[in-house]
XYZ file of C-alpha atoms in Angstrom:
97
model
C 4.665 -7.660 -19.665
C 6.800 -10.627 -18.930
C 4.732 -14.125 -17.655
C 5.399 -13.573 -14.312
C 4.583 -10.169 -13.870
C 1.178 -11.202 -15.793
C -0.036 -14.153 -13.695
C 0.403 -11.428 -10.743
C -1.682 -9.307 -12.079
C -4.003 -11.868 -12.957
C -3.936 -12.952 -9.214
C -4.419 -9.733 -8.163
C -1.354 -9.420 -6.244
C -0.237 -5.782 -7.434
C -2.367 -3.081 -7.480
C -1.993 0.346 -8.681
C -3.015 3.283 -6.975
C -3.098 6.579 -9.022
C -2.636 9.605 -6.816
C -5.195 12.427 -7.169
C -2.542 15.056 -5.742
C 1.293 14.083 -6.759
C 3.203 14.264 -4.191
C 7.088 15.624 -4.139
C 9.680 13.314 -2.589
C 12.842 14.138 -0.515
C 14.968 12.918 -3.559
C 13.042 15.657 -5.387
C 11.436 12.860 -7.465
C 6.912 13.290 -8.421
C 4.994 10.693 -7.282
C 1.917 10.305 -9.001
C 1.055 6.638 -8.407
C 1.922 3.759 -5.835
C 2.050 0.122 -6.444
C 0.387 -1.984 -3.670
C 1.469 -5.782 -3.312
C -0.991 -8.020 -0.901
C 0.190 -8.541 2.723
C 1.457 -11.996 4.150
C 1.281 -13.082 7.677
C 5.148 -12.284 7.802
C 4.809 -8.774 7.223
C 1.651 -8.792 10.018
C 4.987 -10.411 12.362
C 7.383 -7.699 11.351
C 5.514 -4.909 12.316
C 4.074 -6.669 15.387
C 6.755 -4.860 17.985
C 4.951 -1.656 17.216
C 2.155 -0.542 19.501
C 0.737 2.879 18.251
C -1.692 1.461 15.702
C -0.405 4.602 13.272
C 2.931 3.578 13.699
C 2.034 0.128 12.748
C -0.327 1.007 9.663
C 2.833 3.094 7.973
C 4.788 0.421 8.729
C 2.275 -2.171 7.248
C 2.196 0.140 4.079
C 5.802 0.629 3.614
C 6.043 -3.224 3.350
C 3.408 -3.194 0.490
C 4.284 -0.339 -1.474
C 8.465 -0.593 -0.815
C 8.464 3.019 0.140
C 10.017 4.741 3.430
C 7.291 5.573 6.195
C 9.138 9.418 5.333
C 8.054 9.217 1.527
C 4.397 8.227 2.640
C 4.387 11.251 5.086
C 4.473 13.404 2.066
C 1.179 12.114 0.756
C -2.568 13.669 0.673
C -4.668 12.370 3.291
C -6.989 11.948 0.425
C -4.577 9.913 -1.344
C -3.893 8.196 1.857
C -7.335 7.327 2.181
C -7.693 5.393 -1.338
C -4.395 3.171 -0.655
C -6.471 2.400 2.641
C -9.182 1.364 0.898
C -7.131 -0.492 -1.683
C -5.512 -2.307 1.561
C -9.093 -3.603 2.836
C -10.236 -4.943 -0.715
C -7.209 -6.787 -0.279
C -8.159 -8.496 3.083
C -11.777 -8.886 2.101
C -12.802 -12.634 2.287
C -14.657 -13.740 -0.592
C -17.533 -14.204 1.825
C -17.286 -10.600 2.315
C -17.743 -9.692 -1.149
């Protein structure tokens, strides 16, 4: 792991999600695990044009994990579920903790 890639870790900015139920892509490609990078206030503005709150979750999501709202249509609500609750450790305060 190269210095960079380390001190982002160390921050916490990337997190790893392992999927309990792999899911098959359109490109024919398994998916057995998404990466998760933390949310700025610019990706909050991209997505704020959307008004169905769904919409505007899978768009959120597709910023952080780099994949197509399509590819994330594919996945286990289950698995769905734990990138949720990876998203709201992420916006935890550390009052919240």
């Amino acid at each position: 792991m190269n210095e960079a890639k380390q001190m982002q870790a160390d921050l916490g900015v990337h997190t790893v999600v392992k999927l309990k139920y792999p899911a098959k892509l359109a490109t024919g490609q398994m998916l057995e695990q998404v990466t998760l990078r933390r949310l700025c206030v610019g990706d909050l503005r991209a997505v704020s044009h959307l008004t169905n709150e769904v919409e505007q979750e899978l768009a959120l999501f597709a910023r952080m994990t780099g994949m197509i709202p399509e590819d994330l249509d594919c996945l286990d609500l289950a698995d769905w579920k734990q990138l949720q609750e990876t998203f709201r450790r992420f916006t935890e305060s550390d009052q919240d903790k």
